[in-house]
Amino acid sequence: MIKDIITKSIEEVKQIQASTAEDIEKIRIRYLGKKGLMNDLFAQFKEVPNEHRKEIGILLNELKGTIQSKLEELKDKTTAVSDNNKPQEDLTKPANLLSLGSIHPLTAVRKEIIDIFSRLGFTVEEGPEIEDDWHVFSALNFPQEHPARDMQDTFFIETNKENNVLLRTHTSSVQVRTMEKQKPPIRMIAPGRVFRNEAISARAHCMFHQVEGLYIDKNISFADLKQTLLYFVKEMFGSDTQIRLRPSYFPFTEPSAEMDISCTICKGTGCNICKGTGWLEILGCGMVDPNVLEASGIDSNVYSGFAFGMGIERIAMLKYDVKDLRQYFENDIRFLNQFSSAL
Ligand code: PHE
């Protein structure tokens, strides 16, 4: 009896036709499901007397195999059919755009600063980030033990009596290196990375970028400094930008000044950004101290010059209205992508 059911079922399964996934699933359930034929037959198989067990067992396995290969065959056919029905790729479709990344705002601003000063004949100079005491402090008229050295919290790498090794705290060290190797006239800028031992916040970082400027020649006066910087800010922030110089102190310049520009947001009427003053501080500058010229072997009776130094982060913050300095270094794509057309 069970033998008849099995052999009939084998024939029946071989004849099955189905073309949709749902129909195939129905067939699977009918034969292989929990309450399906196979389970039913296996239950009956327990009752089969010993002498027939072998023969029935073989037939049962044959039936199971037939069902499984039938299901495979039906599935293959339906996928083949659906593959054929798939619409062909549209070969006229525009290609997917490759995302190319964007220029970092600090790179964009650095390039713009270099472009502006090269129009005035300034060359670009470089110096090492790991410096010695001489180039960062002593040659720039910071006397030993002078409190002016505390103006910049320094990361020291090696301290010894002759010459400390340290991470440069400003790009003014490149002034010294350039004066040591070139004879005046010198007209150079030095963009670069500087390091200070400061707590990281929205307004300060232990690593940032500066651009140094130096102009040495005969008869260079404060008027040249002022005009050069005025040209720079008008190019950088727009022709209606005004400047204001406030007396300040740096060991390497005399007289020294800090320069403000009229607020880029409110144009001088007073707002949150300029804290109601109408002015924003952007750089330090002054006439190169004769001691600095002499320390690098330039005759201060013949030559004079001016120098200035500015933070690239600060300029970029004002230009792009960036509120938190840390964003420059977090590499958040959502921040960086906003500058894709910065150049
Ligand atoms: N080196 C100064 C600083 O880091 C900036 C400066 C450069 C001031 C050149 C005057 C002249 O603050």
Coordinates of C-alpha atoms and ligand atoms in Angstrom, one line a residue:
M1 CA 0.0 0.0 0.0
I2 CA 2.6 2.5 1.1
K3 CA 4.7 1.2 -1.8
D4 CA 1.9 2.1 -4.3
I5 CA 1.5 5.6 -2.8
I6 CA 5.3 6.2 -3.2
T7 CA 5.6 4.9 -6.8
K8 CA 2.5 6.8 -7.9
S9 CA 3.8 10.0 -6.2
I10 CA 7.2 9.6 -8.0
E11 CA 5.4 9.6 -11.3
E12 CA 3.1 12.4 -10.3
V13 CA 6.0 14.6 -9.2
K14 CA 7.8 14.1 -12.5
Q15 CA 4.7 15.5 -14.3
I16 CA 4.3 18.7 -12.3
Q17 CA 4.4 22.0 -14.0
A18 CA 4.5 25.4 -12.4
S19 CA 5.8 28.8 -13.5
T20 CA 5.4 31.2 -10.6
A21 CA 7.4 31.3 -7.4
E22 CA 4.1 31.1 -5.4
D23 CA 3.1 27.9 -7.2
I24 CA 6.5 26.3 -6.6
E25 CA 6.3 27.2 -2.9
K26 CA 2.8 25.6 -2.7
I27 CA 4.3 22.4 -4.2
R28 CA 7.1 22.4 -1.8
I29 CA 4.7 22.7 1.1
R30 CA 2.5 20.0 -0.2
Y31 CA 5.4 17.5 -0.4
L32 CA 8.1 18.7 2.0
G33 CA 6.2 20.9 4.4
K34 CA 5.6 19.9 8.1
K35 CA 2.2 18.4 7.3
G36 CA 3.3 17.4 3.8
L37 CA 3.4 14.0 2.0
M38 CA 7.0 13.1 2.9
N39 CA 6.5 13.5 6.6
D40 CA 3.3 11.6 6.4
L41 CA 5.0 8.7 4.6
F42 CA 7.9 8.7 7.1
A43 CA 5.4 8.4 9.9
Q44 CA 3.8 5.4 8.1
F45 CA 7.3 4.0 7.4
K46 CA 7.6 3.2 11.2
E47 CA 4.8 0.7 10.8
V48 CA 6.4 -1.1 7.8
P49 CA 7.4 -4.7 8.7
N50 CA 11.1 -5.4 8.8
E51 CA 11.3 -7.5 5.7
H52 CA 10.0 -4.6 3.5
R53 CA 11.9 -1.8 5.2
K54 CA 14.8 -1.8 2.9
E55 CA 12.8 -1.7 -0.3
I56 CA 10.4 1.0 1.0
G57 CA 13.3 3.0 2.4
I58 CA 15.0 3.2 -1.0
L59 CA 11.7 4.2 -2.6
L60 CA 11.1 6.9 -0.1
N61 CA 14.6 8.3 -0.7
E62 CA 13.9 8.2 -4.4
L63 CA 10.7 10.1 -4.0
K64 CA 12.4 12.8 -1.8
G65 CA 15.2 13.2 -4.4
T66 CA 12.6 13.4 -7.2
I67 CA 10.7 16.2 -5.4
Q68 CA 13.9 18.1 -4.6
S69 CA 15.2 18.0 -8.2
K70 CA 11.8 18.9 -9.5
L71 CA 11.7 22.0 -7.3
E72 CA 15.2 23.0 -8.4
E73 CA 14.2 22.5 -12.0
L74 CA 11.1 24.6 -11.7
K75 CA 12.9 27.4 -9.8
D76 CA 15.6 27.5 -12.5
K77 CA 13.0 27.9 -15.2
T78 CA 11.2 30.8 -13.5
T79 CA 14.5 32.7 -12.8
A80 CA 15.5 32.2 -16.4
V81 CA 12.1 33.6 -17.5
S82 CA 12.3 36.6 -15.2
D83 CA 15.9 37.3 -16.4
N84 CA 14.6 37.5 -20.0
N85 CA 11.8 39.8 -18.9
K86 CA 14.3 42.2 -17.2
P87 CA 14.5 45.5 -19.1
Q88 CA 17.9 45.9 -20.8
E89 CA 20.4 48.4 -19.4
D90 CA 19.8 51.9 -20.8
L91 CA 23.1 52.4 -22.5
T92 CA 22.3 56.1 -23.2
K93 CA 22.0 56.8 -19.4
P94 CA 24.6 59.3 -18.1
A95 CA 27.3 57.6 -16.1
N96 CA 27.3 57.8 -12.3
L97 CA 29.4 60.8 -11.1
L98 CA 32.6 59.9 -9.3
S99 CA 32.9 61.8 -6.1
L100 CA 36.3 63.6 -6.2
G101 CA 36.5 65.2 -2.8
S102 CA 37.1 68.9 -2.3
I103 CA 39.8 71.3 -1.5
H104 CA 40.3 71.8 2.3
P105 CA 39.3 75.3 3.3
L106 CA 42.7 75.9 4.8
T107 CA 44.4 74.9 1.6
A108 CA 42.1 77.2 -0.4
V109 CA 42.8 80.1 1.9
R110 CA 46.6 79.4 1.9
K111 CA 46.6 79.4 -1.9
E112 CA 44.6 82.6 -2.0
I113 CA 47.0 84.3 0.4
I114 CA 50.0 83.1 -1.7
D115 CA 48.4 84.3 -4.9
I116 CA 47.8 87.8 -3.5
F117 CA 51.3 88.3 -2.2
S118 CA 52.9 86.8 -5.3
R119 CA 51.2 89.6 -7.3
L120 CA 53.3 92.0 -5.1
G121 CA 56.5 90.0 -5.9
F122 CA 56.7 88.0 -2.6
T123 CA 58.4 84.6 -3.0
V124 CA 57.3 81.5 -1.0
E125 CA 59.8 80.1 1.5
E126 CA 59.8 77.1 3.7
G127 CA 61.4 76.0 6.9
P128 CA 61.4 73.0 9.2
E129 CA 58.6 72.4 11.7
I130 CA 61.2 70.9 14.2
E131 CA 63.3 73.9 14.9
D132 CA 66.0 75.0 17.3
D133 CA 65.9 77.7 19.9
W134 CA 68.0 80.1 17.8
H135 CA 65.7 80.3 14.9
V136 CA 62.4 80.5 16.9
F137 CA 63.5 82.7 19.7
S138 CA 67.1 83.9 20.1
A139 CA 67.7 85.3 16.6
L140 CA 64.3 87.0 16.9
N141 CA 65.4 89.0 19.9
F142 CA 63.8 86.9 22.6
P143 CA 66.5 87.2 25.3
Q144 CA 67.2 84.1 27.5
E145 CA 64.9 84.0 30.5
H146 CA 62.9 86.9 29.1
P147 CA 59.2 86.6 29.9
A148 CA 58.4 87.1 26.2
R149 CA 59.3 83.5 25.7
D150 CA 56.2 82.7 27.7
M151 CA 54.0 84.4 25.1
Q152 CA 54.0 81.2 23.2
D153 CA 53.7 77.9 25.1
T154 CA 56.4 75.7 23.5
F155 CA 56.5 72.0 22.9
F156 CA 60.2 71.1 23.6
I157 CA 61.6 68.0 22.1
E158 CA 65.1 68.2 23.7
T159 CA 66.3 70.7 26.2
N160 CA 70.0 71.3 26.6
K161 CA 72.2 74.4 27.4
E162 CA 73.4 75.1 23.9
N163 CA 70.4 74.9 21.7
N164 CA 66.9 73.5 22.6
V165 CA 65.1 71.4 19.9
L166 CA 61.4 72.3 19.7
L167 CA 58.3 72.4 17.5
R168 CA 58.2 75.9 16.0
T169 CA 55.6 78.1 17.7
H170 CA 55.5 80.6 14.8
T171 CA 56.6 80.8 11.2
S172 CA 58.9 83.8 12.1
S173 CA 61.7 81.2 12.2
V174 CA 61.5 81.1 8.4
Q175 CA 62.3 84.9 8.4
V176 CA 65.5 84.1 10.1
R177 CA 66.4 81.2 7.8
T178 CA 65.7 83.3 4.8
M179 CA 67.8 86.3 6.0
E180 CA 70.6 83.9 6.8
K181 CA 70.8 82.6 3.3
Q182 CA 69.7 85.5 1.1
K183 CA 70.9 89.1 0.7
P184 CA 68.4 91.9 0.6
P185 CA 66.2 92.9 -1.1
I186 CA 64.1 90.1 0.4
R187 CA 60.4 89.8 -0.2
M188 CA 59.0 86.6 1.0
I189 CA 56.1 84.9 2.7
A190 CA 56.3 81.6 4.6
P191 CA 53.1 79.6 5.0
G192 CA 53.4 76.7 7.4
R193 CA 52.3 74.7 10.4
V194 CA 53.0 75.8 13.9
F195 CA 52.6 74.2 17.4
R196 CA 51.7 75.6 20.8
N197 CA 50.9 73.8 24.0
E198 CA 47.4 75.1 24.3
A199 CA 44.2 73.5 25.5
I200 CA 42.0 72.6 22.4
S201 CA 38.8 74.6 22.2
A202 CA 36.6 76.3 19.6
R203 CA 39.1 79.2 19.4
A204 CA 42.5 77.5 20.1
H205 CA 44.4 74.4 19.0
C206 CA 47.8 72.9 19.7
M207 CA 48.5 72.9 15.9
F208 CA 47.5 75.5 13.4
H209 CA 48.8 77.4 10.4
Q210 CA 50.4 80.7 9.9
V211 CA 51.6 82.8 7.0
E212 CA 54.7 84.9 7.7
G213 CA 55.6 87.9 5.6
L214 CA 59.0 89.7 5.4
Y215 CA 60.1 92.6 3.3
I216 CA 63.7 93.9 3.6
D217 CA 65.3 96.6 1.4
K218 CA 66.7 100.1 1.6
N219 CA 64.2 102.8 2.8
I220 CA 61.4 100.5 3.8
S221 CA 59.0 102.3 6.1
F222 CA 55.9 101.7 8.1
A223 CA 53.9 103.3 5.2
D224 CA 55.0 100.4 3.0
L225 CA 53.8 97.9 5.6
K226 CA 50.4 99.6 5.9
Q227 CA 49.9 99.8 2.2
T228 CA 50.9 96.2 1.6
L229 CA 48.5 94.9 4.2
L230 CA 45.7 97.2 3.0
Y231 CA 46.1 95.7 -0.5
F232 CA 46.1 92.2 0.9
V233 CA 42.8 92.6 2.9
K234 CA 41.0 94.3 0.0
E235 CA 41.9 91.4 -2.2
M236 CA 41.1 88.8 0.4
F237 CA 37.9 90.2 1.9
G238 CA 36.6 92.8 -0.6
S239 CA 37.5 96.3 -1.7
D240 CA 35.3 98.0 0.9
T241 CA 37.4 96.4 3.8
Q242 CA 39.1 98.9 6.1
I243 CA 42.1 98.4 8.4
R244 CA 43.0 99.7 11.8
L245 CA 46.5 99.3 13.4
R246 CA 46.8 99.2 17.2
P247 CA 50.1 99.5 19.0
S248 CA 51.3 96.1 20.3
Y249 CA 54.5 94.3 21.3
F250 CA 56.6 91.6 19.7
P251 CA 60.3 91.1 20.6
F252 CA 61.3 91.0 16.9
T253 CA 59.5 94.1 15.7
E254 CA 59.7 97.8 16.8
P255 CA 57.3 99.5 16.5
S256 CA 54.8 96.6 16.6
A257 CA 51.1 96.6 15.8
E258 CA 48.1 94.4 15.7
M259 CA 45.9 94.9 12.7
D260 CA 42.1 94.8 12.6
I261 CA 39.8 94.7 9.6
S262 CA 36.3 96.2 9.5
C263 CA 33.9 93.4 10.4
T264 CA 33.2 91.1 7.4
I265 CA 29.7 90.5 8.6
C266 CA 28.3 93.8 9.7
K267 CA 30.8 96.0 7.8
G268 CA 31.7 98.0 10.9
T269 CA 28.3 98.7 12.4
G270 CA 28.7 96.2 15.3
C271 CA 27.4 92.6 15.6
N272 CA 27.9 89.4 17.5
I273 CA 31.0 88.3 15.5
C274 CA 32.9 91.5 16.2
K275 CA 31.4 91.8 19.7
G276 CA 29.8 95.1 18.8
T277 CA 33.2 96.8 18.0
G278 CA 32.9 96.7 14.2
W279 CA 36.5 95.4 14.0
L280 CA 38.2 92.0 13.8
E281 CA 41.8 91.3 14.8
I282 CA 43.6 89.4 12.0
L283 CA 47.4 89.8 12.3
G284 CA 50.5 91.0 14.1
C285 CA 53.1 93.1 12.3
G286 CA 55.8 95.7 12.7
M287 CA 59.1 97.0 11.6
V288 CA 61.8 94.4 11.9
D289 CA 63.9 95.2 15.0
P290 CA 67.5 96.2 14.1
N291 CA 68.7 93.4 16.5
V292 CA 67.0 90.8 14.3
L293 CA 68.6 92.1 11.2
E294 CA 72.0 92.1 12.8
A295 CA 71.6 88.6 14.2
S296 CA 71.1 87.3 10.7
G297 CA 74.0 89.3 9.3
I298 CA 72.1 92.2 7.7
D299 CA 73.4 95.7 8.2
S300 CA 70.7 97.6 10.0
N301 CA 72.2 100.9 9.1
V302 CA 71.6 100.2 5.4
Y303 CA 68.5 98.1 5.5
S304 CA 65.1 98.2 7.1
G305 CA 62.1 96.1 6.7
F306 CA 58.7 95.0 7.9
A307 CA 57.2 91.7 9.0
F308 CA 53.8 90.3 9.6
G309 CA 52.3 87.1 10.7
M310 CA 48.7 85.8 10.5
G311 CA 46.8 82.6 11.3
I312 CA 45.3 80.8 8.3
E313 CA 42.5 79.3 10.4
R314 CA 41.5 82.7 11.6
I315 CA 41.3 84.1 8.1
A316 CA 39.4 81.1 6.9
M317 CA 37.0 81.4 9.8
L318 CA 36.2 85.0 8.9
K319 CA 36.0 84.3 5.2
Y320 CA 33.7 81.3 5.5
D321 CA 32.0 82.1 8.9
V322 CA 33.4 78.9 10.6
K323 CA 32.5 79.1 14.3
D324 CA 34.7 76.3 15.7
L325 CA 38.4 75.8 14.9
R326 CA 38.2 72.1 15.6
Q327 CA 36.1 71.5 12.5
Y328 CA 39.2 72.0 10.3
F329 CA 40.8 68.9 11.8
E330 CA 37.9 66.6 12.3
N331 CA 37.6 65.7 8.6
D332 CA 33.9 65.5 8.7
I333 CA 32.9 65.1 5.1
R334 CA 29.7 67.1 5.6
F335 CA 31.9 70.1 6.7
L336 CA 34.5 69.6 4.0
N337 CA 32.0 69.2 1.1
Q338 CA 30.8 72.7 1.6
F339 CA 34.1 74.0 0.2
S340 CA 34.1 72.0 -3.0
S341 CA 33.9 75.2 -5.0
A342 CA 36.3 77.2 -2.8
L343 CA 38.8 77.5 -5.5
Ligands
PHE1 N1 55.0 85.6 15.1 C1 54.0 86.4 15.6 C2 53.0 85.4 16.3 O1 53.0 84.3 16.1 C3 53.3 87.2 14.5 C4 54.1 88.3 13.9 C5 54.9 88.0 12.8 C6 54.2 89.5 14.5 C7 55.7 89.0 12.3 C8 55.0 90.5 14.0 C9 55.7 90.2 12.9 O2 52.1 85.9 17.0

